[in-house]
PDB file of N, CA and C in Angstrom:
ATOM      1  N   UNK L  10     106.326  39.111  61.959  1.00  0.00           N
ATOM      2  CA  UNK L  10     106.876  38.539  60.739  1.00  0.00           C
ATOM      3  C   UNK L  10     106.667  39.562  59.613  1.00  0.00           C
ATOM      4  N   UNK L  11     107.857  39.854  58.796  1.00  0.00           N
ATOM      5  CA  UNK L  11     107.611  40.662  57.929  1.00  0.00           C
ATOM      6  C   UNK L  11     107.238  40.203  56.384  1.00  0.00           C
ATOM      7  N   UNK L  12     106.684  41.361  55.873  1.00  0.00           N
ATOM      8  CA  UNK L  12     105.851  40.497  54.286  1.00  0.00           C
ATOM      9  C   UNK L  12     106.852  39.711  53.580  1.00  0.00           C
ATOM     10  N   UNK L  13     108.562  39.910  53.489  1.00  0.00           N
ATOM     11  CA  UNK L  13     109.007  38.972  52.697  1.00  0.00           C
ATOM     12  C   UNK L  13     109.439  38.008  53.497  1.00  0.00           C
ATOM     13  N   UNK L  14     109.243  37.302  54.681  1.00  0.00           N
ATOM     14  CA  UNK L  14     109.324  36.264  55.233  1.00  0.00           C
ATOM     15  C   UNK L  14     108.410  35.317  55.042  1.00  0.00           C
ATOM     16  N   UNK L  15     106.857  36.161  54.937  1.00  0.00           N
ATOM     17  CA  UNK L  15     105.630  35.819  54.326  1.00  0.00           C
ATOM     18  C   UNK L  15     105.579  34.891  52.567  1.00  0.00           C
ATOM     19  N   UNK L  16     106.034  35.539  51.895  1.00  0.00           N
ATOM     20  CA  UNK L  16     106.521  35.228  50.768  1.00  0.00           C
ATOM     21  C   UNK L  16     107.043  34.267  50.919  1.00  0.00           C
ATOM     22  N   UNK L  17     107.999  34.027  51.292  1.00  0.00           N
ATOM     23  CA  UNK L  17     109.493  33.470  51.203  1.00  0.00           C
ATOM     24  C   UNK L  17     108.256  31.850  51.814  1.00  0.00           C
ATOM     25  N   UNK L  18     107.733  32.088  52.659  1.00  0.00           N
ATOM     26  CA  UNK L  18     107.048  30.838  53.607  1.00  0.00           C
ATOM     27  C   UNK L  18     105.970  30.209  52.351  1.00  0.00           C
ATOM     28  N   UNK L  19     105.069  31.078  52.355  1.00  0.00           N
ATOM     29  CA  UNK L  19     104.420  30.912  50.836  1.00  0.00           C
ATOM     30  C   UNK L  19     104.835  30.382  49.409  1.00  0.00           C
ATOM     31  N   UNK L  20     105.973  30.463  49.014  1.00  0.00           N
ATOM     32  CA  UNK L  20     106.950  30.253  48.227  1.00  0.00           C
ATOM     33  C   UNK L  20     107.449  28.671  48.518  1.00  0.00           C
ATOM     34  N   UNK L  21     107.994  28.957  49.922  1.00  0.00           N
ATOM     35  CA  UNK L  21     108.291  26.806  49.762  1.00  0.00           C
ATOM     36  C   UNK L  21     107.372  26.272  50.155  1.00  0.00           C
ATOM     37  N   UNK L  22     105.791  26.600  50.746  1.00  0.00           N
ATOM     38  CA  UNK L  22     104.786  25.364  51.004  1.00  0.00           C
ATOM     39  C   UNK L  22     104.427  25.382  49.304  1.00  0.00           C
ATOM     40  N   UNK L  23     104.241  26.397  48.586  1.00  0.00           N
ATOM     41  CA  UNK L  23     104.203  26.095  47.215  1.00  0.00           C
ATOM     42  C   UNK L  23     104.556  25.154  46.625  1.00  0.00           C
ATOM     43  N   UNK L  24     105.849  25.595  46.957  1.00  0.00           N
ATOM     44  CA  UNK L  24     106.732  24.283  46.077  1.00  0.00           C
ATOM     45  C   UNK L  24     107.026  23.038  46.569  1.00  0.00           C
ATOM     46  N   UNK L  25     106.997  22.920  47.772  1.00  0.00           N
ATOM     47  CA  UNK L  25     106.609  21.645  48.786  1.00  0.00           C
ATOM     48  C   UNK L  25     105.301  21.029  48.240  1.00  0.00           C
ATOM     49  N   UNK L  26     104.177  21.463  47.931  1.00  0.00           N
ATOM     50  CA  UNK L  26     102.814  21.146  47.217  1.00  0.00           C
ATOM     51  C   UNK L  26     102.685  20.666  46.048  1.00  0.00           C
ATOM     52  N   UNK L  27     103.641  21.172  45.322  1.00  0.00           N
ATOM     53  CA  UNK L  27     104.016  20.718  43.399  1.00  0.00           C
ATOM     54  C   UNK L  27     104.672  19.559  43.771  1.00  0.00           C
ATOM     55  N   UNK L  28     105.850  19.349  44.396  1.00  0.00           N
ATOM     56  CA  UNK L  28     106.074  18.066  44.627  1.00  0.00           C
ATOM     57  C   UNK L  28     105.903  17.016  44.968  1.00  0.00           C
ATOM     58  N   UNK L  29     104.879  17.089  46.416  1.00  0.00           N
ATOM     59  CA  UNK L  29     103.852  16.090  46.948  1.00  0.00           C
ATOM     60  C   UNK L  29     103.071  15.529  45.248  1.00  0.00           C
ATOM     61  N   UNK L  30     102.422  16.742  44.960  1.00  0.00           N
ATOM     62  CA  UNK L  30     101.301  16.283  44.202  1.00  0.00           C
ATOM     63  C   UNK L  30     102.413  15.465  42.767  1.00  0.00           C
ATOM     64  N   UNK L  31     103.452  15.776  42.582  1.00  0.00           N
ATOM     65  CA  UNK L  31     104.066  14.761  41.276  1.00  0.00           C
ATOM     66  C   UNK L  31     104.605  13.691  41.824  1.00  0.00           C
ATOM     67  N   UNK L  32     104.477  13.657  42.914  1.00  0.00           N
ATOM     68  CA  UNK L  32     105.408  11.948  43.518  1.00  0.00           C
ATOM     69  C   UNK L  32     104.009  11.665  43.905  1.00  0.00           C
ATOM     70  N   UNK L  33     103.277  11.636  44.167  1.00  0.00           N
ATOM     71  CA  UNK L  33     102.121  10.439  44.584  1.00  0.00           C
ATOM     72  C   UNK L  33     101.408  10.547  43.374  1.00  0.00           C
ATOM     73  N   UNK L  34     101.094  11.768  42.213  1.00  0.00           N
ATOM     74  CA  UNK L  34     100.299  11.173  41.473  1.00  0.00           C
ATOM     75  C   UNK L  34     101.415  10.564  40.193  1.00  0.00           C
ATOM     76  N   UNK L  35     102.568  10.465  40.431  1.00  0.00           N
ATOM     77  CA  UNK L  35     103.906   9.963  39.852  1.00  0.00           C
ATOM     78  C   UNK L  35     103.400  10.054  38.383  1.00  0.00           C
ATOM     79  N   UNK L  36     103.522  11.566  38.000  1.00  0.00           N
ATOM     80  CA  UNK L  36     103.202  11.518  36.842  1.00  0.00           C
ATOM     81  C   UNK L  36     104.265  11.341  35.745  1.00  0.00           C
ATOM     82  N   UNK L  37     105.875  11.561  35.980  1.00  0.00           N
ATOM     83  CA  UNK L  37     106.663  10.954  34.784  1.00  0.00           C
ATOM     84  C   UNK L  37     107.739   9.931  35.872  1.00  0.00           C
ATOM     85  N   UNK L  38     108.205   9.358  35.237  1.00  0.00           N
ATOM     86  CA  UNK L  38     109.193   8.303  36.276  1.00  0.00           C
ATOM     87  C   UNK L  38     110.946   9.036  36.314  1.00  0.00           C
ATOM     88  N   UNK L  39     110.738  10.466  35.279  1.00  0.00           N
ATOM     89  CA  UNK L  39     112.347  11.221  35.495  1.00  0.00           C
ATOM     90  C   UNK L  39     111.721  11.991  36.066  1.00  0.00           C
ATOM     91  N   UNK L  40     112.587  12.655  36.403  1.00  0.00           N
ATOM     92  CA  UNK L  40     112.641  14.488  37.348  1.00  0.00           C
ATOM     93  C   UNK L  40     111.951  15.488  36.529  1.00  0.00           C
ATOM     94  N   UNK L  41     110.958  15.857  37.462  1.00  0.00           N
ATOM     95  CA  UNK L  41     110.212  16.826  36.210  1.00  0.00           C
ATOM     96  C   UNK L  41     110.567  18.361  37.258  1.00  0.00           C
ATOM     97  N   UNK L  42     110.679  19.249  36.348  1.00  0.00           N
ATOM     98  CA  UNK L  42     110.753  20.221  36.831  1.00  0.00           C
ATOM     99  C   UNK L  42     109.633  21.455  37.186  1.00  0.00           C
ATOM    100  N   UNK L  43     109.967  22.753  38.319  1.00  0.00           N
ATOM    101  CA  UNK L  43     108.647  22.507  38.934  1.00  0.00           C
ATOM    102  C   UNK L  43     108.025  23.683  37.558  1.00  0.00           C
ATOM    103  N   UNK L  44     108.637  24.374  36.919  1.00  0.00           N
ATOM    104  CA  UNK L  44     107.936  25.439  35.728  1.00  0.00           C
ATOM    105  C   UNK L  44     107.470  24.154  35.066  1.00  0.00           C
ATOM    106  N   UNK L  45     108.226  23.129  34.637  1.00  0.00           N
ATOM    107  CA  UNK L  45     107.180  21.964  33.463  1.00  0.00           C
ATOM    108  C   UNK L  45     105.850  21.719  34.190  1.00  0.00           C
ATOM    109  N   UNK L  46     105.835  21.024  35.711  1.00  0.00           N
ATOM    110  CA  UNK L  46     104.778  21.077  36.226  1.00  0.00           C
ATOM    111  C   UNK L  46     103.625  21.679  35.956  1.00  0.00           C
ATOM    112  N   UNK L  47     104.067  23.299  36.382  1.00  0.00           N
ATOM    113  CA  UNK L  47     103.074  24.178  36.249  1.00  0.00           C
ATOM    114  C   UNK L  47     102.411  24.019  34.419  1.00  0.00           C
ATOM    115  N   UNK L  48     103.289  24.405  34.217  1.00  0.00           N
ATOM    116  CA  UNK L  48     103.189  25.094  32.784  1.00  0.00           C
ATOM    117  C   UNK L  48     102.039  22.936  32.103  1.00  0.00           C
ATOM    118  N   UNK L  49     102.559  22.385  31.957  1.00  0.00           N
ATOM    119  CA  UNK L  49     102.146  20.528  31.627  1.00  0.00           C
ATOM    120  C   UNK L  49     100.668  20.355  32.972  1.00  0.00           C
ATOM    121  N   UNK L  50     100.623  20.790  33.948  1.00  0.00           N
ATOM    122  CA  UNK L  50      99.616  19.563  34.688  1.00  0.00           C
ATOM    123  C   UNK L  50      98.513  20.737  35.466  1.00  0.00           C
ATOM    124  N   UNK L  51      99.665  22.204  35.577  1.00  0.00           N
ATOM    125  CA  UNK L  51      98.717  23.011  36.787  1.00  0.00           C
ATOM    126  C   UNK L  51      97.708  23.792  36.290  1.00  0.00           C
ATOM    127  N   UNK L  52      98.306  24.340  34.911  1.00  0.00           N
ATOM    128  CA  UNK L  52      97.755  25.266  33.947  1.00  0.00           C
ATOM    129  C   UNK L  52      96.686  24.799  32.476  1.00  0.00           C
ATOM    130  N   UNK L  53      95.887  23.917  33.138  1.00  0.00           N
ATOM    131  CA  UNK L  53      94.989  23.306  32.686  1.00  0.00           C
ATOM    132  C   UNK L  53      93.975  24.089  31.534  1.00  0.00           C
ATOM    133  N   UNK L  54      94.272  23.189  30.418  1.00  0.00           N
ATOM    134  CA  UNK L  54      93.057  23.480  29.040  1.00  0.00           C
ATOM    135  C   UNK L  54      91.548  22.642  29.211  1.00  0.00           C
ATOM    136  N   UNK L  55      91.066  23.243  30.341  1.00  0.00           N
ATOM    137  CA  UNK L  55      89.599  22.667  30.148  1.00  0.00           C
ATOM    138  C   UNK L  55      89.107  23.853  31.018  1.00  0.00           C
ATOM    139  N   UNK L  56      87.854  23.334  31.702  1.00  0.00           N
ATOM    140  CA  UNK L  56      86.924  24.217  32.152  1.00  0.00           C
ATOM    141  C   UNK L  56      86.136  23.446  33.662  1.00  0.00           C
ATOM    142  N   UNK L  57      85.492  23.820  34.628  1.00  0.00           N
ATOM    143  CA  UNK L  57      85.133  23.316  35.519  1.00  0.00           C
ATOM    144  C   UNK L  57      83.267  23.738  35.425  1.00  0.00           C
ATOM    145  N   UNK L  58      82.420  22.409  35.263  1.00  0.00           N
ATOM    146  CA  UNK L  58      81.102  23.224  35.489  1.00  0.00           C
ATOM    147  C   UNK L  58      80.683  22.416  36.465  1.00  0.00           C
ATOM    148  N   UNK L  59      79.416  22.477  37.227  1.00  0.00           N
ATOM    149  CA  UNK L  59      78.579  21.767  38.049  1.00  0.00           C
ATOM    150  C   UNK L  59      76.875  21.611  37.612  1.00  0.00           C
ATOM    151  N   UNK L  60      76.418  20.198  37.559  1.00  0.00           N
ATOM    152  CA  UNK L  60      75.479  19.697  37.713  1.00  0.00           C
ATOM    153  C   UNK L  60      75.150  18.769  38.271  1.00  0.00           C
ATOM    154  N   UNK L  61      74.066  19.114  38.610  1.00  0.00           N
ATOM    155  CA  UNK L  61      73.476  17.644  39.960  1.00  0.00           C
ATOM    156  C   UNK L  61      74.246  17.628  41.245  1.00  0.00           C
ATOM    157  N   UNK L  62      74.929  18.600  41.823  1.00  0.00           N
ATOM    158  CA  UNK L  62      75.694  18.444  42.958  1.00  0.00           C
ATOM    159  C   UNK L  62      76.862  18.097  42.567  1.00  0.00           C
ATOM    160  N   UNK L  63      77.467  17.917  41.303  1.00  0.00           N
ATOM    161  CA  UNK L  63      78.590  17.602  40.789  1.00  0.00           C
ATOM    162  C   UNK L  63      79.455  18.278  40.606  1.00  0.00           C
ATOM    163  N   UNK L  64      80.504  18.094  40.910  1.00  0.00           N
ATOM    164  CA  UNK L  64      81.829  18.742  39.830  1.00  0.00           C
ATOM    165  C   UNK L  64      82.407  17.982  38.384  1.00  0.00           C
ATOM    166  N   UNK L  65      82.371  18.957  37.581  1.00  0.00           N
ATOM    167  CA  UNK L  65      82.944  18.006  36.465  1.00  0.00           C
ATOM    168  C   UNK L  65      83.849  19.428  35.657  1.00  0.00           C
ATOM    169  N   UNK L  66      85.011  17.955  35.633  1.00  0.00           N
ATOM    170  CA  UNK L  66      86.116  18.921  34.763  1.00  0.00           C
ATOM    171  C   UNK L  66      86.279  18.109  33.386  1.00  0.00           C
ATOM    172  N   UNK L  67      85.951  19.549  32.270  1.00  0.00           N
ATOM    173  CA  UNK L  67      86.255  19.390  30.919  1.00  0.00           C
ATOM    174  C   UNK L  67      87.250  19.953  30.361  1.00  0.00           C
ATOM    175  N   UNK L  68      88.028  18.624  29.822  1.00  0.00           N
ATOM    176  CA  UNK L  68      88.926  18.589  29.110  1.00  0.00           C
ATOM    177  C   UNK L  68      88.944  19.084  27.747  1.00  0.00           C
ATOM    178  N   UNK L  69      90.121  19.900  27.138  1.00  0.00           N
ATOM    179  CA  UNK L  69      89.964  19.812  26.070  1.00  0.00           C
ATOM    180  C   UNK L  69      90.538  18.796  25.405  1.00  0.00           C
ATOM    181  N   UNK L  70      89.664  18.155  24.213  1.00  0.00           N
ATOM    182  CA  UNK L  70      90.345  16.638  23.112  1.00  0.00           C
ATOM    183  C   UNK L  70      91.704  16.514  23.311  1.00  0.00           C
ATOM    184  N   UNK L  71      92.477  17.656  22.302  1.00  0.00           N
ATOM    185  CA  UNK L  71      93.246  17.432  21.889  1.00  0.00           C
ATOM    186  C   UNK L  71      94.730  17.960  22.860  1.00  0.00           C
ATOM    187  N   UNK L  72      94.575  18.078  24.243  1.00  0.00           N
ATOM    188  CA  UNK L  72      95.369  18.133  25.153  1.00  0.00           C
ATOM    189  C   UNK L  72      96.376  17.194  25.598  1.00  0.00           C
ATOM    190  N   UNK L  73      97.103  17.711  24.851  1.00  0.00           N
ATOM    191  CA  UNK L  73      99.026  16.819  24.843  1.00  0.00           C
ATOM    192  C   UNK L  73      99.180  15.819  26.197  1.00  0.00           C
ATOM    193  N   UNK L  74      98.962  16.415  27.570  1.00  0.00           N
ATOM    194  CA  UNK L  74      99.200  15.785  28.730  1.00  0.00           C
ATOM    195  C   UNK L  74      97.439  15.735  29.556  1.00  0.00           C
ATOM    196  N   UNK L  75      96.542  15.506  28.600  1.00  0.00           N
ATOM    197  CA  UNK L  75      95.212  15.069  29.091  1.00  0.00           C
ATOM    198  C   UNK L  75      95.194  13.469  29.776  1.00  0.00           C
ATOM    199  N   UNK L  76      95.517  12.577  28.883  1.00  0.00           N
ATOM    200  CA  UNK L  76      95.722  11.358  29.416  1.00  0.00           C
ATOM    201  C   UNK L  76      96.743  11.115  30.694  1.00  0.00           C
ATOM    202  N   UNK L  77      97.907  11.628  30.861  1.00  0.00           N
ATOM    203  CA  UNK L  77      98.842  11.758  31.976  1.00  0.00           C
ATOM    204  C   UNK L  77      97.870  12.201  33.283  1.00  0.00           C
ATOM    205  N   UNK L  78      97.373  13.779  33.157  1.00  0.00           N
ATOM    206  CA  UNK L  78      96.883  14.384  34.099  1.00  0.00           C
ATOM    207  C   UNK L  78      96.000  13.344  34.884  1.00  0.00           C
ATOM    208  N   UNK L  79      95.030  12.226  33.262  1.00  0.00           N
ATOM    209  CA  UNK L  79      93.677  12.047  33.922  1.00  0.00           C
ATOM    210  C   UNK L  79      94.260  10.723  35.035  1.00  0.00           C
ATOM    211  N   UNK L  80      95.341   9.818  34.415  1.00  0.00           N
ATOM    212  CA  UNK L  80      96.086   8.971  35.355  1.00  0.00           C
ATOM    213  C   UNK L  80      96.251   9.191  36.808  1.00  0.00           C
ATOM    214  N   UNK L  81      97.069  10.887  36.735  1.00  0.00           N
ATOM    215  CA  UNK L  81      97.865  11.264  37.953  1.00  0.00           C
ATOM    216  C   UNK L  81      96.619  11.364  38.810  1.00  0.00           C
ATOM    217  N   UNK L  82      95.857  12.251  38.242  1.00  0.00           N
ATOM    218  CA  UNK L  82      94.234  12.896  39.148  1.00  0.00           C
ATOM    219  C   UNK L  82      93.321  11.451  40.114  1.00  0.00           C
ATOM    220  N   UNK L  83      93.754  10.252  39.330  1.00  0.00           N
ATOM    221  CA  UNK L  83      92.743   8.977  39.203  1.00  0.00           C
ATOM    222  C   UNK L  83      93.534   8.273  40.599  1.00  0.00           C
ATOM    223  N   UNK L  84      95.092   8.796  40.229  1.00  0.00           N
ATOM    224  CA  UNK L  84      95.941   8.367  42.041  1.00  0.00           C
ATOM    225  C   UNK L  84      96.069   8.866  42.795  1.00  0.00           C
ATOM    226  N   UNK L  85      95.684  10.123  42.337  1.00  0.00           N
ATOM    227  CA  UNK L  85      95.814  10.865  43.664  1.00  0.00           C
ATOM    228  C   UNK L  85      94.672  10.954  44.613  1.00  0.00           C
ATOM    229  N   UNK L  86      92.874  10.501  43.772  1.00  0.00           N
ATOM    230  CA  UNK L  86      92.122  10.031  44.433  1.00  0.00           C
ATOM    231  C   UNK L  86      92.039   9.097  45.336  1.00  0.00           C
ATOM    232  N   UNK L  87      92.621   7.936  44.514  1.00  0.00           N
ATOM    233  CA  UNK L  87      92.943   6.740  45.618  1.00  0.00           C
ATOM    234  C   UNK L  87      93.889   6.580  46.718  1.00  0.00           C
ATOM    235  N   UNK L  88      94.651   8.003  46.911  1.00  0.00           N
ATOM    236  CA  UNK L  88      95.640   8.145  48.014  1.00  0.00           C
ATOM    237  C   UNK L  88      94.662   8.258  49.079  1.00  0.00           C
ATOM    238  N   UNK L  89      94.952   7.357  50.224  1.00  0.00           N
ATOM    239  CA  UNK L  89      94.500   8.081  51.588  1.00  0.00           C
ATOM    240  C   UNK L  89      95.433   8.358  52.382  1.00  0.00           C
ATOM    241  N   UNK L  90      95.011   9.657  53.262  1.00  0.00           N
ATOM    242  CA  UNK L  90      96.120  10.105  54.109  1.00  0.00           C
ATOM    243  C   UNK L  90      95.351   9.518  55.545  1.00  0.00           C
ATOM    244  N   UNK L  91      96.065   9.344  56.311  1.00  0.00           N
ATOM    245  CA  UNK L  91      95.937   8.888  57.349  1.00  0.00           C
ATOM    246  C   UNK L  91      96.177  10.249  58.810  1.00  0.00           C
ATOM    247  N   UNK L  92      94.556  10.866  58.908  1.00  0.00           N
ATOM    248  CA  UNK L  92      94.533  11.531  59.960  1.00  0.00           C
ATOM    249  C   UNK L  92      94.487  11.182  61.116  1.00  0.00           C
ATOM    250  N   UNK L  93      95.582  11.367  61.947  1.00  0.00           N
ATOM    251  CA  UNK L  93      95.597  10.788  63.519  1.00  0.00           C
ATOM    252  C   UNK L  93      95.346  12.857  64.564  1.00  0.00           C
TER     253      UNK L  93
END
């Protein structure tokens, strides 16, 4: 297999992945597109630290699509996939 087949494969599980993740965590009820995605939900204004065995992600306040994200993030927890 050559490197731009590689790409090219890389490229739609990508974008196969942006979409999973906006239909189950159904973050607007129109068609969002996949640069809004990125740019609104992927490209996150906070920070990630750990204590106590924890992960914790900080938000910044005044983040336009903070409340959306924290919705989508909160369903996409409660998704279970069903490994057979």
């Amino acid at each position: 297999m050559n490197a731009n087949a590689v790409w090219l494969e890389l490229g739609a599980i990508a974008h196969n992945l942006a979409r999973f993740t906006a239909r189950i965590g159904a973050i607007t009820q129109t068609v969002i597109t996949t640069p809004k995605l990125r740019r609104c939900y992927f490209q996150i204004a906070g920070h990630i630290t750990r204590s106590a065995r924890k992960v914790i992600l900080h938000l910044e306040e005044h983040w336009h699509y903070k409340d959306k994200f924290l919705e989508a993030l909160d369903r996409i927890r409660k998704f279970e996939i069903a490994i057979t």
